[in-house]
Coordinates of C-alpha atoms in Angstrom, one line a residue:
M1 CA 169.5 134.4 139.0
K2 CA 172.6 136.6 138.4
P3 CA 172.0 140.3 139.3
S4 CA 173.6 142.7 136.8
I5 CA 175.1 146.0 137.8
K6 CA 174.3 149.2 135.8
L7 CA 174.4 151.9 138.5
P8 CA 177.2 152.9 140.9
I9 CA 177.4 150.8 144.0
K10 CA 176.0 152.3 147.2
P11 CA 178.3 152.8 150.1
L12 CA 178.7 149.8 152.3
A13 CA 176.9 149.8 155.6
S14 CA 178.8 151.7 158.4
L15 CA 178.5 148.8 160.8
F16 CA 181.4 146.5 160.4
L17 CA 181.7 143.2 162.2
F18 CA 185.1 142.1 163.3
L19 CA 186.1 138.5 164.2
L20 CA 188.1 137.9 167.3
V21 CA 189.8 134.6 167.7
G22 CA 191.3 135.7 170.9
C23 CA 193.1 133.0 172.8
I24 CA 192.1 130.4 170.3
S25 CA 194.1 127.2 170.6
F26 CA 193.7 125.7 167.2
Y27 CA 193.8 122.0 167.6
Q28 CA 196.4 120.1 165.5
P29 CA 194.3 118.0 163.2
D30 CA 194.2 114.2 163.7
L31 CA 196.6 112.5 161.3
P32 CA 195.7 109.1 159.9
T33 CA 197.5 106.1 161.3
N34 CA 199.3 104.2 158.7
I35 CA 197.0 101.1 158.8
E36 CA 197.4 98.2 156.5
T37 CA 195.0 95.3 156.0
P38 CA 195.6 92.4 158.5
A39 CA 197.1 90.2 155.8
T40 CA 200.0 92.5 155.3
L41 CA 200.2 94.3 158.7
P42 CA 203.7 93.8 160.1
A43 CA 204.4 93.7 163.9
P44 CA 205.6 97.1 165.0
Q45 CA 209.0 97.6 166.5
G46 CA 209.0 97.1 170.2
G47 CA 205.7 95.3 170.0
I48 CA 203.6 94.1 172.9
D49 CA 204.9 91.1 174.8
V50 CA 201.6 89.7 176.1
V51 CA 199.6 86.6 175.5
Q52 CA 196.5 86.8 173.3
N53 CA 193.4 88.3 175.0
P54 CA 192.1 85.8 177.6
E55 CA 188.5 84.7 177.0
G56 CA 186.0 86.8 178.9
I57 CA 188.4 89.6 179.8
L58 CA 188.1 93.0 178.2
S59 CA 191.5 94.0 176.9
I60 CA 192.4 97.7 176.3
S61 CA 195.5 99.8 176.1
M62 CA 197.2 102.9 177.4
R63 CA 200.7 104.5 177.4
N64 CA 203.1 103.8 180.2
P65 CA 201.7 106.0 183.0
Q66 CA 203.8 108.5 185.0
T67 CA 201.1 108.4 187.7
L68 CA 197.8 106.7 188.5
N69 CA 196.5 109.7 190.4
P70 CA 193.8 111.1 188.1
I71 CA 194.4 114.6 189.4
L72 CA 198.0 114.6 188.4
N73 CA 197.9 112.5 185.2
T74 CA 198.1 114.4 181.9
D75 CA 198.1 111.5 179.4
P76 CA 194.6 111.1 177.8
T77 CA 195.1 107.3 177.2
V78 CA 195.8 106.8 180.9
S79 CA 192.9 109.2 181.8
W80 CA 190.4 107.0 179.9
V81 CA 191.5 103.9 181.8
L82 CA 191.4 105.8 185.1
G83 CA 187.8 106.6 184.3
L84 CA 187.1 102.9 185.1
I85 CA 188.5 103.4 188.6
Y86 CA 187.6 107.0 189.6
Q87 CA 184.4 109.0 189.3
P88 CA 183.6 112.7 189.4
L89 CA 180.9 114.7 191.1
F90 CA 179.3 115.3 187.7
E91 CA 180.0 113.8 184.3
M92 CA 179.2 115.0 180.8
D93 CA 176.5 112.8 179.2
N94 CA 175.5 113.9 175.7
L95 CA 177.3 117.2 176.5
T96 CA 175.1 117.7 179.6
P97 CA 176.5 117.5 183.1
M98 CA 174.9 114.7 185.1
P99 CA 175.4 113.7 188.7
V100 CA 177.7 110.8 189.6
L101 CA 179.0 111.0 193.1
A102 CA 176.8 114.1 193.8
Q103 CA 173.3 113.4 194.9
S104 CA 172.1 117.0 194.7
I105 CA 173.2 120.6 194.4
H106 CA 171.7 123.7 195.8
M107 CA 172.5 127.3 195.0
T108 CA 172.5 130.0 197.7
E109 CA 173.5 133.6 198.4
N110 CA 173.0 135.2 195.0
Y111 CA 174.4 132.3 193.1
T112 CA 177.9 132.7 194.3
H113 CA 177.6 129.8 196.8
A114 CA 176.6 126.2 196.2
V115 CA 176.1 123.2 198.5
V116 CA 176.7 119.7 197.0
V117 CA 175.3 116.7 198.9
L118 CA 177.1 113.5 198.1
A119 CA 175.5 110.2 197.3
N120 CA 175.8 107.5 199.9
R121 CA 178.8 105.7 198.3
T122 CA 182.0 104.0 199.4
W123 CA 185.5 103.6 198.1
A124 CA 186.7 100.2 196.8
D125 CA 188.1 99.4 200.2
G126 CA 184.7 99.9 201.9
V127 CA 185.5 103.3 203.4
P128 CA 182.6 105.8 203.0
I129 CA 183.1 108.7 200.6
T130 CA 182.9 111.9 202.6
A131 CA 183.0 115.7 202.1
Q132 CA 186.6 115.6 203.3
D133 CA 187.5 113.6 200.2
V134 CA 186.1 116.4 198.0
V135 CA 188.0 119.0 200.0
F136 CA 191.2 117.0 199.8
T137 CA 190.8 116.6 196.0
L138 CA 190.3 120.3 195.5
Q139 CA 193.4 121.1 197.7
T140 CA 195.4 118.7 195.6
I141 CA 194.3 120.4 192.3
Q142 CA 195.0 123.8 193.7
N143 CA 198.5 122.8 194.8
N144 CA 199.4 121.4 191.4
S145 CA 199.2 124.0 188.6
Q146 CA 200.0 121.3 186.0
S147 CA 196.8 119.4 186.9
P148 CA 194.5 119.2 183.9
Y149 CA 191.7 120.3 186.2
H150 CA 193.5 123.4 187.5
D151 CA 191.8 125.8 185.1
M152 CA 188.4 124.1 185.6
I153 CA 188.3 125.2 189.3
S154 CA 189.7 128.7 188.7
N155 CA 186.3 130.3 189.6
I156 CA 186.1 128.4 192.9
A157 CA 187.2 130.9 195.6
G158 CA 186.7 128.6 198.5
F159 CA 185.3 125.3 199.8
Q160 CA 184.5 123.6 203.1
A161 CA 182.9 120.5 204.5
L162 CA 179.6 121.3 206.2
D163 CA 179.1 117.8 207.4
A164 CA 180.1 114.3 206.4
R165 CA 178.3 114.4 203.1
S166 CA 177.9 118.1 202.3
V167 CA 180.4 120.5 200.7
Q168 CA 179.9 124.2 200.3
F169 CA 181.6 126.0 197.4
T170 CA 182.1 129.7 197.1
F171 CA 182.6 131.2 193.6
N172 CA 184.4 134.3 192.5
S173 CA 181.5 135.2 190.2
P174 CA 177.9 134.0 190.0
V175 CA 177.6 130.6 188.3
G176 CA 173.9 129.7 188.4
G177 CA 173.0 127.4 185.5
R178 CA 176.6 126.4 184.7
V179 CA 177.8 125.5 188.2
Q180 CA 178.2 121.8 187.4
Y181 CA 180.8 122.6 184.7
S182 CA 183.2 123.5 187.5
L183 CA 182.7 120.2 189.2
L184 CA 183.7 117.6 186.6
F185 CA 187.0 116.6 188.2
P186 CA 187.4 113.0 189.6
I187 CA 187.4 112.6 193.4
I188 CA 190.3 110.9 195.1
P189 CA 190.2 109.4 198.7
A190 CA 191.9 111.4 201.4
H191 CA 192.6 108.4 203.6
F192 CA 194.5 106.7 200.8
F193 CA 196.5 109.6 199.4
A194 CA 196.9 112.0 202.3
G195 CA 200.6 112.5 203.1
Q196 CA 201.6 109.9 200.6
L197 CA 201.1 111.5 197.2
G198 CA 204.6 110.7 196.2
V199 CA 204.3 107.0 197.3
R200 CA 200.8 106.4 196.1
N201 CA 201.1 107.9 192.7
M202 CA 201.6 104.5 191.1
Q203 CA 198.7 103.0 193.1
A204 CA 195.0 103.6 192.7
L205 CA 191.8 103.4 194.8
G206 CA 188.6 104.7 193.5
S207 CA 184.8 104.3 193.5
G208 CA 184.2 103.3 189.9
P209 CA 183.0 99.9 188.6
F210 CA 186.6 98.5 188.6
M211 CA 189.5 98.4 191.0
V212 CA 193.2 97.5 190.6
Q213 CA 194.0 93.8 191.2
R214 CA 197.6 93.7 189.8
I215 CA 200.1 96.2 188.5
A216 CA 203.0 94.9 186.3
F217 CA 204.4 98.0 184.7
P218 CA 205.7 98.5 182.0
R219 CA 203.8 95.5 180.8
E220 CA 200.2 95.6 182.0
M221 CA 197.7 96.3 184.7
M222 CA 194.7 94.1 185.7
L223 CA 191.4 95.5 186.9
V224 CA 188.6 93.5 188.5
H225 CA 185.0 94.4 189.6
N226 CA 184.8 96.7 192.5
P227 CA 182.4 94.9 195.0
H228 CA 181.4 98.2 196.5
S229 CA 180.3 99.7 193.2
P230 CA 176.5 100.0 192.8
V231 CA 176.8 98.6 189.3
M232 CA 177.6 95.1 188.3
P233 CA 179.5 95.0 184.9
N234 CA 178.9 92.1 182.5
I235 CA 182.7 92.0 182.1
A236 CA 184.4 90.6 185.1
A237 CA 187.9 91.9 184.5
V238 CA 189.9 94.4 182.4
Q239 CA 193.4 93.8 181.1
V240 CA 195.2 97.1 180.4
I241 CA 198.1 96.6 178.1
I242 CA 200.9 99.2 177.9
A243 CA 201.4 100.2 174.3
Q244 CA 204.2 102.5 173.1
N245 CA 202.3 104.3 170.3
R246 CA 199.2 104.3 168.0
S247 CA 200.7 101.9 165.5
T248 CA 201.2 99.3 168.2
E249 CA 197.6 99.8 169.3
F250 CA 196.1 99.4 165.9
Y251 CA 198.3 96.3 165.3
S252 CA 197.0 94.9 168.6
L253 CA 193.4 95.6 167.6
N254 CA 193.8 93.9 164.3
Q255 CA 195.4 90.9 165.9
G256 CA 192.7 90.6 168.6
I257 CA 195.1 91.4 171.4
I258 CA 193.0 94.3 172.5
N259 CA 189.2 94.6 172.1
A260 CA 188.6 98.4 172.0
L261 CA 190.4 101.5 170.8
R262 CA 189.6 105.2 170.6
G263 CA 190.0 106.7 167.1
T264 CA 189.4 109.6 164.8
I265 CA 187.8 110.4 161.4
A266 CA 191.1 109.8 159.7
D267 CA 191.3 106.3 161.3
F268 CA 187.7 105.6 160.3
G269 CA 188.6 106.3 156.7
Q270 CA 191.5 103.9 156.9
Y271 CA 189.4 101.2 158.5
T272 CA 186.8 100.9 155.7
V273 CA 188.6 97.7 154.7
S274 CA 189.1 96.5 158.3
P275 CA 188.7 93.0 159.7
V276 CA 185.3 91.3 159.6
G277 CA 183.5 91.8 162.9
L278 CA 185.0 95.2 163.8
S279 CA 182.4 97.6 165.0
I280 CA 182.7 101.4 164.8
I281 CA 180.9 103.3 167.5
P282 CA 180.7 107.1 167.0
Y283 CA 180.5 109.6 169.9
A284 CA 180.1 113.4 170.1
T285 CA 183.0 115.7 170.6
Q286 CA 183.4 119.4 170.9
K287 CA 185.9 119.6 168.0
F288 CA 184.2 122.4 166.0
D289 CA 185.3 123.1 162.4
F290 CA 184.2 126.5 161.0
L291 CA 184.8 129.2 158.4
A292 CA 185.9 132.6 159.7
F293 CA 186.4 135.9 158.0
N294 CA 189.1 138.6 158.2
F295 CA 187.1 141.7 158.9
D296 CA 190.0 143.9 157.8
N297 CA 188.6 143.2 154.4
I298 CA 185.8 145.7 153.9
I299 CA 184.0 143.5 151.5
L300 CA 183.5 140.8 154.2
G301 CA 182.2 143.5 156.5
S302 CA 178.9 143.2 154.6
V303 CA 176.6 140.6 156.3
H304 CA 175.0 140.0 152.9
V305 CA 178.3 139.0 151.4
R306 CA 179.0 136.6 154.4
Q307 CA 175.5 135.2 154.0
A308 CA 176.0 134.7 150.3
I309 CA 179.3 132.9 150.9
A310 CA 177.5 130.7 153.5
Y311 CA 175.0 129.6 150.8
L312 CA 178.0 128.6 148.6
L313 CA 179.5 126.5 151.4
P314 CA 178.6 122.8 150.6
V315 CA 178.3 121.7 154.2
T316 CA 175.7 118.9 153.7
E317 CA 177.8 117.4 150.9
S318 CA 181.0 117.8 153.0
I319 CA 179.7 115.8 155.9
Y320 CA 179.8 112.7 153.7
T321 CA 182.6 113.5 151.2
A322 CA 185.1 115.1 153.6
Y323 CA 184.1 113.8 157.1
L324 CA 182.9 110.3 155.8
G325 CA 179.7 110.8 157.7
Q326 CA 181.6 111.0 161.0
A327 CA 180.6 114.5 161.9
Q328 CA 177.4 116.3 162.9
R329 CA 176.3 119.3 160.8
T330 CA 175.4 122.4 162.8
S331 CA 173.7 125.7 162.3
S332 CA 175.1 126.8 165.6
V333 CA 178.1 127.2 167.8
V334 CA 176.5 124.6 170.1
H335 CA 176.6 120.9 169.5
P336 CA 173.3 119.5 168.2
T337 CA 173.1 117.0 171.0
S338 CA 173.6 119.6 173.8
H339 CA 170.7 120.7 175.9
L340 CA 171.6 124.3 175.0
Y341 CA 171.2 123.7 171.2
L342 CA 168.5 125.9 169.6
H343 CA 166.7 123.4 167.3
Y344 CA 164.6 125.8 165.3
L345 CA 167.6 127.5 163.7
N346 CA 167.6 127.0 159.9
Y347 CA 170.4 125.1 158.1
R348 CA 171.7 126.9 155.1
I349 CA 171.6 124.5 152.2
S350 CA 173.9 125.2 149.3
D351 CA 171.9 127.5 147.0
E352 CA 173.6 129.5 144.2
N353 CA 170.5 131.5 143.3
R354 CA 170.1 132.6 146.9
A355 CA 173.8 133.6 147.0
W356 CA 173.3 135.8 143.9
E357 CA 170.3 137.5 145.6
L358 CA 172.4 138.3 148.6
F359 CA 175.4 139.5 146.6
G360 CA 172.9 141.8 144.8
Q361 CA 171.7 143.2 148.1
A362 CA 175.4 144.0 149.0
G363 CA 175.8 145.9 145.7
Y364 CA 177.5 143.2 143.6
G365 CA 176.5 141.5 140.4
D366 CA 177.7 140.2 137.1
V367 CA 179.9 142.9 135.5
G368 CA 180.6 140.8 132.4
D369 CA 182.7 137.7 131.5
N370 CA 181.0 135.9 134.4
T371 CA 182.8 138.1 136.9
L372 CA 181.3 139.3 140.1
G373 CA 181.9 142.9 140.9
S374 CA 180.4 146.4 141.1
V375 CA 180.2 149.5 138.9
V376 CA 182.0 152.6 140.2
A377 CA 181.6 155.8 138.2
G378 CA 180.3 153.8 135.3
V379 CA 183.3 151.5 135.3
P380 CA 183.0 147.8 136.1
V381 CA 185.2 146.8 139.0
P382 CA 185.7 143.0 139.6
M383 CA 185.6 141.9 143.3
P384 CA 189.2 141.4 144.4
P385 CA 190.4 137.8 144.8
L386 CA 189.7 136.2 148.1
R387 CA 192.5 134.3 149.9
I388 CA 191.4 131.2 151.7
L389 CA 193.8 129.8 154.4
V390 CA 193.7 126.1 155.4
N391 CA 196.2 123.7 156.8
T392 CA 197.3 120.7 154.7
E393 CA 197.2 118.2 157.6
S394 CA 193.4 118.4 157.8
H395 CA 192.1 116.4 154.9
E396 CA 188.6 117.3 155.9
R397 CA 189.0 121.1 155.9
M398 CA 191.2 120.9 152.8
T399 CA 188.3 119.1 151.0
V400 CA 185.7 121.7 152.2
A401 CA 187.9 124.6 151.2
G402 CA 188.4 123.2 147.7
L403 CA 184.6 122.8 147.2
L404 CA 184.0 126.3 148.4
S405 CA 186.7 127.6 146.1
Q406 CA 185.0 125.9 143.1
N407 CA 181.6 127.4 144.1
L408 CA 183.0 130.9 144.6
E409 CA 184.7 130.7 141.2
S410 CA 181.4 129.6 139.6
V411 CA 179.8 132.9 140.6
G412 CA 182.8 134.9 139.3
I413 CA 185.0 135.4 142.4
Q414 CA 188.7 134.6 142.0
V415 CA 190.1 132.6 144.8
E416 CA 193.7 132.1 146.0
M417 CA 194.1 129.0 148.2
I418 CA 196.8 129.3 150.8
A419 CA 197.3 125.6 151.8
V420 CA 200.3 125.3 154.2
D421 CA 201.5 123.0 157.0
F422 CA 200.2 123.6 160.5
E423 CA 203.3 125.6 161.7
Q424 CA 203.1 128.0 158.8
Y425 CA 199.3 128.1 159.1
I426 CA 199.6 129.5 162.6
Q427 CA 202.1 132.1 161.4
E428 CA 199.7 133.2 158.6
V429 CA 196.8 133.5 161.1
Q430 CA 198.9 135.6 163.4
N431 CA 200.0 137.8 160.5
R432 CA 196.3 137.9 159.3
N433 CA 197.4 136.8 155.9
F434 CA 194.0 135.6 154.7
D435 CA 190.5 136.8 153.9
M436 CA 188.8 133.6 154.9
L437 CA 190.1 130.9 157.3
F438 CA 189.1 127.3 157.8
A439 CA 189.9 126.4 161.4
G440 CA 189.0 124.1 164.2
V441 CA 188.8 124.5 168.0
D442 CA 187.9 122.5 170.9
L443 CA 184.9 124.5 171.7
E444 CA 184.4 125.7 175.3
R445 CA 181.2 126.6 177.1
D446 CA 182.3 130.2 177.4
L447 CA 182.6 131.5 173.9
R448 CA 184.3 134.8 174.9
F449 CA 187.6 133.2 173.9
L450 CA 186.3 133.0 170.3
L451 CA 183.9 135.8 169.7
Y452 CA 184.4 138.5 172.2
S453 CA 185.4 142.0 170.9
T454 CA 188.3 142.7 173.2
G455 CA 191.3 140.5 174.0
S456 CA 195.0 140.3 173.9
N457 CA 195.0 138.2 170.6
N458 CA 192.3 139.7 168.4
L459 CA 193.4 137.9 165.2
M460 CA 190.4 138.5 163.0
N461 CA 189.3 142.0 164.2
Y462 CA 185.7 141.2 165.0
S463 CA 183.6 143.2 167.4
S464 CA 180.0 143.5 168.3
A465 CA 178.6 145.2 171.3
V466 CA 175.4 143.2 170.9
L467 CA 177.2 139.8 170.9
D468 CA 179.4 140.9 173.7
E469 CA 176.3 141.5 175.8
Y470 CA 174.9 138.1 175.0
L471 CA 178.3 136.4 175.9
E472 CA 178.4 138.3 179.2
N473 CA 174.9 137.3 180.0
A474 CA 175.8 133.6 179.5
A475 CA 179.0 134.0 181.6
N476 CA 177.1 135.7 184.4
A477 CA 173.7 133.9 184.3
I478 CA 172.4 133.3 187.8
S479 CA 169.9 130.7 186.9
T480 CA 169.4 127.8 184.5
E481 CA 166.7 129.7 182.7
L482 CA 168.8 132.8 182.1
Y483 CA 171.7 130.7 181.0
Q484 CA 169.5 129.0 178.3
L485 CA 168.1 132.4 177.2
A486 CA 171.6 133.9 176.8
W487 CA 172.6 130.9 174.7
N488 CA 169.5 131.3 172.6
D489 CA 170.5 134.9 171.9
I490 CA 174.1 133.9 171.1
Q491 CA 173.0 131.2 168.6
T492 CA 170.4 133.3 166.9
Y493 CA 172.9 136.2 166.5
V494 CA 175.7 134.1 165.1
N495 CA 173.3 132.3 162.8
E496 CA 172.1 135.5 161.3
M497 CA 175.1 137.8 161.4
L498 CA 177.7 135.1 160.7
P499 CA 180.9 136.3 162.3
I500 CA 181.8 132.7 161.7
V501 CA 180.0 129.9 159.7
G502 CA 179.8 126.6 161.5
I503 CA 180.6 123.5 159.4
A504 CA 180.5 120.5 161.7
F505 CA 181.3 119.0 165.0
R506 CA 183.6 116.1 164.5
N507 CA 182.7 112.7 165.9
G508 CA 185.2 110.6 167.8
V509 CA 184.9 106.8 167.2
V510 CA 185.6 103.8 169.3
F511 CA 186.6 100.6 167.4
A512 CA 185.2 97.5 169.0
G513 CA 186.9 94.2 168.1
S514 CA 185.2 91.0 167.0
G515 CA 183.1 89.6 169.9
L516 CA 182.7 92.9 171.8
Y517 CA 179.2 94.4 171.9
V518 CA 178.9 98.1 172.9
P519 CA 175.2 99.0 173.2
S520 CA 175.6 102.7 173.7
S521 CA 177.9 105.5 172.6
P522 CA 180.8 106.6 174.9
S523 CA 180.8 110.1 176.2
I524 CA 183.3 112.9 175.3
S525 CA 184.8 112.8 178.8
N526 CA 184.7 109.0 179.4
M527 CA 185.5 106.5 176.6
Y528 CA 184.3 103.7 178.8
K529 CA 181.0 105.2 180.0
G530 CA 178.4 102.5 180.2
V531 CA 181.1 99.8 180.3
E532 CA 178.9 97.8 182.7
H533 CA 176.6 97.1 179.7
W534 CA 179.4 96.0 177.4
V535 CA 179.3 92.3 176.5
L536 CA 182.1 90.0 175.3
H537 CA 181.0 87.0 173.3

């Protein structure tokens, strides 16, 4: 029911909440590949010069690698393939770190020290994996600032081998319940790489389910089962084809040259008319889309206004209309599949009546002509137009922004859509030329980069001493229990006070060609997780 305003509006609450997007690295949205149906699909320029996929051999693709050393490689397509060859101490499984080469981990000395005991495993050449391999791996990461794992180990102050299978880690600050997040890097063999990094960069030796049989760059690489792996894959060999670009990969998938390909929501939309027999397997990612507020706008400083806007945000509808069902709705800043997720938080379902109630609590109502506003000194004052900023490359966020605009206008709020390309979008964010912002980030486990009150790049001017304390508690938790409690506090606070409104965590997808059966979803860090269970018919 619309509240009407007949008395002067009361002053807004003195506590204003300001949104920091300090150090946010907005991810460039995935753009759809120009995919045509198989009947009309032309061979790309510079196509793949290989024979059709041999029967019984899994065929996949990657870019031409600059190195096969997983510590130095920065190309994600190469990294996914190297995940078949190399393994880490811990790996993310449903957004939870699980042991791989580690057998156990023990915290000591006020949670600034940890001892990792390695599982009894060997390299593909039969040499045992030892603590010295872990030390060598860490030294290699430290000595190469361009390594994608360099930042991951930034809290590791020191490390040493205690015996053949035990490594002690010393941390700059207590880690407690989040220690495994610093240990997700792949381990490389010291005896294979030591003193020969330059020579060995285009060779590979790991502990994963597959090992290199043949390298024929820039054409292909052939992998076979690693006889020293504790798992026996259903697939005997993997042919890795070098592809120049995404168009070439999708052409190869359609033509049956490759069996599996990682994709995006945009690709999923294009593939609704794809070849018979193609399977689409979703998996969880940390790509988080959300609505944020510019707290320089005093109107948005009211939590009731933010809550009202949240009730006008058609999230449930958007999951299917904008994200094609390939996203997971969230009431939190934590992925619903994470062990940290607080399941009892309530989703806000689009509810115009509830929005009117909350606008009324903030001092706003219908001031005539279906216009939302307030009455000041007996004079009706419409709420100023709200500027919504969104980048045009993201079809999903553009769709959600359009739906929200319609709902805001239906309750009498004028809206100005600022829809610009990604480059100008970043400039508008930096200039704070918006009232509300649709954005996406690859969400980290430490949310201080997104929601902390102080920082060198406080673009949305958000601050809260309460939330700061919760974020610090999570960053400095010395036990798993305290870590979970801190995240419970963070999620409860954000869900109630709404410095940002979560929309969805995007899914990634894997396209599996005809004849390939993938029984379980890949992981965010390893496209080929569980490959030992894949079956080719």
